[in-house]
């Protein structure tokens, strides 16, 4: 393959067992979970034990010729710090993992510092699931700002997914202004199918802010493969901030309940709307530079039985 592929947004867990907004998220069977009051197909149905393990992901990565992956975290999966610390220890050249604290209530700063001391090179905030009502958790609160300055000082990367539209953009502008050297990856391509999504994209005009496309095939699921609307959105974002500020992400494993893992990026390779150099940058080179991946594996193409 002429491309180095790096997945800038994925998830791993051994078991889901948590509470979000007072409702359970819990692994059951056949790839399904109880998700906020209803049964959902969380994993492909052949993953019958509910384990979304690094080894299964590596098999998918090898098959799809994806050299490395960034593993972020989400409250709906529960805290996966212990498992991810073990994953990156066993597979240091294949994964960059993010730690996560309980950001929904005050007092998280000591835990964040402990994760950094343990060797986590990034912290993830699922900011779209923070309280946004009367008990709102502000991204520019004093405790958040203290943590961000500590991360900036120690070279720790922030992975953050924002609420739909521009709701949290002014807070992020404050964070970026106070911490201009803090490296930030904004997820879900700014929630691209929602109003005002470009306001999130425009944050990447700042030097250390990147945008990753985790979940873009989910957001354009109603359109489905080959996701022409998604490619046009990537093109629009690139015209605004430059292709060098954008990274491909799959949102594995949730998105592969509908498509294969390879399909989550090959619609980019097949698109006539991006040049070869733009595809190389978007699919891997930008993430390689931003996350500092080294010793990337080269993966051969293995023919399918159907070929």
mmCIF file of N, CA and C in Angstrom, residues 201-257:
data_model
loop_
_atom_site.group_PDB
_atom_site.id
_atom_site.type_symbol
_atom_site.label_atom_id
_atom_site.label_comp_id
_atom_site.label_asym_id
_atom_site.label_seq_id
_atom_site.Cartn_x
_atom_site.Cartn_y
_atom_site.Cartn_z
ATOM 1 N N UNK A 201 -14.323 23.017 14.050
ATOM 2 C CA UNK A 201 -13.223 22.836 13.102
ATOM 3 C C UNK A 201 -12.284 24.041 13.125
ATOM 4 N N UNK A 202 -12.845 25.233 13.218
ATOM 5 C CA UNK A 202 -12.039 26.458 13.176
ATOM 6 C C UNK A 202 -11.061 26.569 14.346
ATOM 7 N N UNK A 203 -11.292 25.791 15.403
ATOM 8 C CA UNK A 203 -10.325 25.783 16.504
ATOM 9 C C UNK A 203 -8.956 25.304 16.035
ATOM 10 N N UNK A 204 -8.932 24.533 14.956
ATOM 11 C CA UNK A 204 -7.664 24.014 14.444
ATOM 12 C C UNK A 204 -6.841 25.086 13.735
ATOM 13 N N UNK A 205 -7.349 26.317 13.654
ATOM 14 C CA UNK A 205 -6.519 27.409 13.153
ATOM 15 C C UNK A 205 -5.409 27.741 14.150
ATOM 16 N N UNK A 206 -5.590 27.327 15.396
ATOM 17 C CA UNK A 206 -4.532 27.492 16.393
ATOM 18 C C UNK A 206 -3.466 26.422 16.158
ATOM 19 N N UNK A 207 -2.218 26.751 16.438
ATOM 20 C CA UNK A 207 -1.083 25.945 15.982
ATOM 21 C C UNK A 207 -1.066 24.523 16.513
ATOM 22 N N UNK A 208 -1.511 24.294 17.757
ATOM 23 C CA UNK A 208 -1.383 22.964 18.362
ATOM 24 C C UNK A 208 -2.691 22.192 18.425
ATOM 25 N N UNK A 209 -3.692 22.635 17.669
ATOM 26 C CA UNK A 209 -4.999 21.973 17.681
ATOM 27 C C UNK A 209 -5.182 21.181 16.392
ATOM 28 N N UNK A 210 -5.603 19.919 16.550
ATOM 29 C CA UNK A 210 -5.894 19.038 15.420
ATOM 30 C C UNK A 210 -7.341 18.572 15.510
ATOM 31 N N UNK A 211 -7.875 18.122 14.399
ATOM 32 C CA UNK A 211 -9.227 17.562 14.321
ATOM 33 C C UNK A 211 -9.106 16.122 13.848
ATOM 34 N N UNK A 212 -9.795 15.192 14.528
ATOM 35 C CA UNK A 212 -9.811 13.807 14.041
ATOM 36 C C UNK A 212 -11.243 13.377 13.739
ATOM 37 N N UNK A 213 -11.349 12.417 12.821
ATOM 38 C CA UNK A 213 -12.656 12.094 12.241
ATOM 39 C C UNK A 213 -13.326 10.883 12.863
ATOM 40 N N UNK A 214 -12.947 10.521 14.092
ATOM 41 C CA UNK A 214 -13.580 9.377 14.733
ATOM 42 C C UNK A 214 -15.099 9.471 14.697
ATOM 43 N N UNK A 215 -15.750 8.442 14.166
ATOM 44 C CA UNK A 215 -17.205 8.412 14.121
ATOM 45 C C UNK A 215 -17.823 9.059 12.904
ATOM 46 N N UNK A 216 -17.021 9.497 11.942
ATOM 47 C CA UNK A 216 -17.606 10.203 10.796
ATOM 48 C C UNK A 216 -18.500 9.280 9.963
ATOM 49 N N UNK A 217 -18.169 7.979 9.904
ATOM 50 C CA UNK A 217 -19.044 7.067 9.156
ATOM 51 C C UNK A 217 -20.341 6.809 9.912
ATOM 52 N N UNK A 218 -20.293 6.884 11.238
ATOM 53 C CA UNK A 218 -21.520 6.797 12.038
ATOM 54 C C UNK A 218 -22.388 8.036 11.795
ATOM 55 N N UNK A 219 -21.764 9.217 11.775
ATOM 56 C CA UNK A 219 -22.521 10.454 11.584
ATOM 57 C C UNK A 219 -23.154 10.519 10.200
ATOM 58 N N UNK A 220 -22.532 9.886 9.210
ATOM 59 C CA UNK A 220 -23.088 9.842 7.857
ATOM 60 C C UNK A 220 -23.681 8.466 7.546
ATOM 61 N N UNK A 221 -24.097 7.727 8.586
ATOM 62 C CA UNK A 221 -24.601 6.371 8.395
ATOM 63 C C UNK A 221 -25.843 6.334 7.513
ATOM 64 N N UNK A 222 -26.710 7.344 7.616
ATOM 65 C CA UNK A 222 -27.930 7.353 6.800
ATOM 66 C C UNK A 222 -27.611 7.462 5.308
ATOM 67 N N UNK A 223 -26.475 8.076 5.002
ATOM 68 C CA UNK A 223 -26.022 8.168 3.610
ATOM 69 C C UNK A 223 -25.351 6.873 3.184
ATOM 70 N N UNK A 224 -24.546 6.313 4.066
ATOM 71 C CA UNK A 224 -23.825 5.048 3.939
ATOM 72 C C UNK A 224 -22.744 5.103 2.864
ATOM 73 N N UNK A 225 -22.049 3.974 2.727
ATOM 74 C CA UNK A 225 -20.887 3.847 1.862
ATOM 75 C C UNK A 225 -21.241 4.231 0.429
ATOM 76 N N UNK A 226 -20.406 4.993 -0.278
ATOM 77 C CA UNK A 226 -19.036 5.412 0.036
ATOM 78 C C UNK A 226 -18.925 6.770 0.742
ATOM 79 N N UNK A 227 -19.965 7.187 1.445
ATOM 80 C CA UNK A 227 -19.904 8.354 2.334
ATOM 81 C C UNK A 227 -19.419 9.623 1.615
ATOM 82 N N UNK A 228 -20.059 9.922 0.489
ATOM 83 C CA UNK A 228 -19.661 11.109 -0.274
ATOM 84 C C UNK A 228 -19.794 12.381 0.561
ATOM 85 N N UNK A 229 -20.839 12.456 1.383
ATOM 86 C CA UNK A 229 -21.026 13.629 2.236
ATOM 87 C C UNK A 229 -19.886 13.802 3.217
ATOM 88 N N UNK A 230 -19.366 12.686 3.727
ATOM 89 C CA UNK A 230 -18.237 12.750 4.660
ATOM 90 C C UNK A 230 -16.996 13.295 3.960
ATOM 91 N N UNK A 231 -16.743 12.826 2.741
ATOM 92 C CA UNK A 231 -15.569 13.318 1.999
ATOM 93 C C UNK A 231 -15.716 14.808 1.724
ATOM 94 N N UNK A 232 -16.908 15.242 1.367
ATOM 95 C CA UNK A 232 -17.124 16.664 1.090
ATOM 96 C C UNK A 232 -16.945 17.498 2.361
ATOM 97 N N UNK A 233 -17.333 16.937 3.507
ATOM 98 C CA UNK A 233 -17.117 17.640 4.771
ATOM 99 C C UNK A 233 -15.628 17.750 5.084
ATOM 100 N N UNK A 234 -14.887 16.685 4.820
ATOM 101 C CA UNK A 234 -13.430 16.727 5.017
ATOM 102 C C UNK A 234 -12.813 17.779 4.103
ATOM 103 N N UNK A 235 -13.286 17.817 2.867
ATOM 104 C CA UNK A 235 -12.798 18.813 1.920
ATOM 105 C C UNK A 235 -13.089 20.239 2.415
ATOM 106 N N UNK A 236 -14.300 20.460 2.943
ATOM 107 C CA UNK A 236 -14.679 21.777 3.452
ATOM 108 C C UNK A 236 -13.803 22.172 4.638
ATOM 109 N N UNK A 237 -13.575 21.225 5.550
ATOM 110 C CA UNK A 237 -12.729 21.505 6.708
ATOM 111 C C UNK A 237 -11.299 21.816 6.279
ATOM 112 N N UNK A 238 -10.795 21.061 5.308
ATOM 113 C CA UNK A 238 -9.429 21.289 4.824
ATOM 114 C C UNK A 238 -9.294 22.665 4.181
ATOM 115 N N UNK A 239 -10.326 23.090 3.486
ATOM 116 C CA UNK A 239 -10.285 24.412 2.873
ATOM 117 C C UNK A 239 -10.227 25.511 3.939
ATOM 118 N N UNK A 240 -10.785 25.223 5.128
ATOM 119 C CA UNK A 240 -10.819 26.222 6.196
ATOM 120 C C UNK A 240 -9.553 26.240 7.040
ATOM 121 N N UNK A 241 -8.974 25.039 7.326
ATOM 122 C CA UNK A 241 -7.850 24.986 8.274
ATOM 123 C C UNK A 241 -6.610 24.303 7.708
ATOM 124 N N UNK A 242 -6.739 23.668 6.554
ATOM 125 C CA UNK A 242 -5.608 22.960 5.963
ATOM 126 C C UNK A 242 -5.687 21.464 6.219
ATOM 127 N N UNK A 243 -5.354 20.666 5.218
ATOM 128 C CA UNK A 243 -5.398 19.209 5.379
ATOM 129 C C UNK A 243 -4.392 18.722 6.417
ATOM 130 N N UNK A 244 -3.347 19.522 6.682
ATOM 131 C CA UNK A 244 -2.340 19.118 7.661
ATOM 132 C C UNK A 244 -2.858 19.168 9.091
ATOM 133 N N UNK A 245 -4.081 19.688 9.307
ATOM 134 C CA UNK A 245 -4.667 19.752 10.650
ATOM 135 C C UNK A 245 -5.725 18.678 10.879
ATOM 136 N N UNK A 246 -5.907 17.765 9.930
ATOM 137 C CA UNK A 246 -6.975 16.766 9.996
ATOM 138 C C UNK A 246 -6.400 15.357 10.033
ATOM 139 N N UNK A 247 -7.037 14.472 10.818
ATOM 140 C CA UNK A 247 -6.570 13.090 10.965
ATOM 141 C C UNK A 247 -7.754 12.133 10.836
ATOM 142 N N UNK A 248 -7.481 10.992 10.218
ATOM 143 C CA UNK A 248 -8.514 9.963 10.126
ATOM 144 C C UNK A 248 -8.652 9.223 11.444
ATOM 145 N N UNK A 249 -9.899 8.925 11.818
ATOM 146 C CA UNK A 249 -10.179 8.071 12.973
ATOM 147 C C UNK A 249 -11.418 7.253 12.682
ATOM 148 N N UNK A 250 -11.469 6.054 13.217
ATOM 149 C CA UNK A 250 -12.552 5.128 12.869
ATOM 150 C C UNK A 250 -13.698 5.106 13.877
ATOM 151 N N UNK A 251 -13.398 5.362 15.151
ATOM 152 C CA UNK A 251 -14.326 5.106 16.270
ATOM 153 C C UNK A 251 -14.578 3.609 16.440
ATOM 154 N N UNK A 252 -13.592 2.784 16.073
ATOM 155 C CA UNK A 252 -13.647 1.348 16.334
ATOM 156 C C UNK A 252 -13.898 1.128 17.820
ATOM 157 N N UNK A 253 -14.710 0.127 18.199
ATOM 158 C CA UNK A 253 -15.371 -0.877 17.362
ATOM 159 C C UNK A 253 -16.817 -0.533 17.014
ATOM 160 N N UNK A 254 -17.339 0.576 17.530
ATOM 161 C CA UNK A 254 -18.767 0.853 17.351
ATOM 162 C C UNK A 254 -19.168 0.925 15.882
ATOM 163 N N UNK A 255 -18.311 1.541 15.060
ATOM 164 C CA UNK A 255 -18.671 1.740 13.659
ATOM 165 C C UNK A 255 -18.641 0.449 12.844
ATOM 166 N N UNK A 256 -17.916 -0.571 13.296
ATOM 167 C CA UNK A 256 -17.834 -1.787 12.483
ATOM 168 C C UNK A 256 -18.982 -2.749 12.768
ATOM 169 N N UNK A 257 -20.010 -2.285 13.468
ATOM 170 C CA UNK A 257 -21.262 -3.034 13.468
ATOM 171 C C UNK A 257 -22.003 -2.819 12.151
#
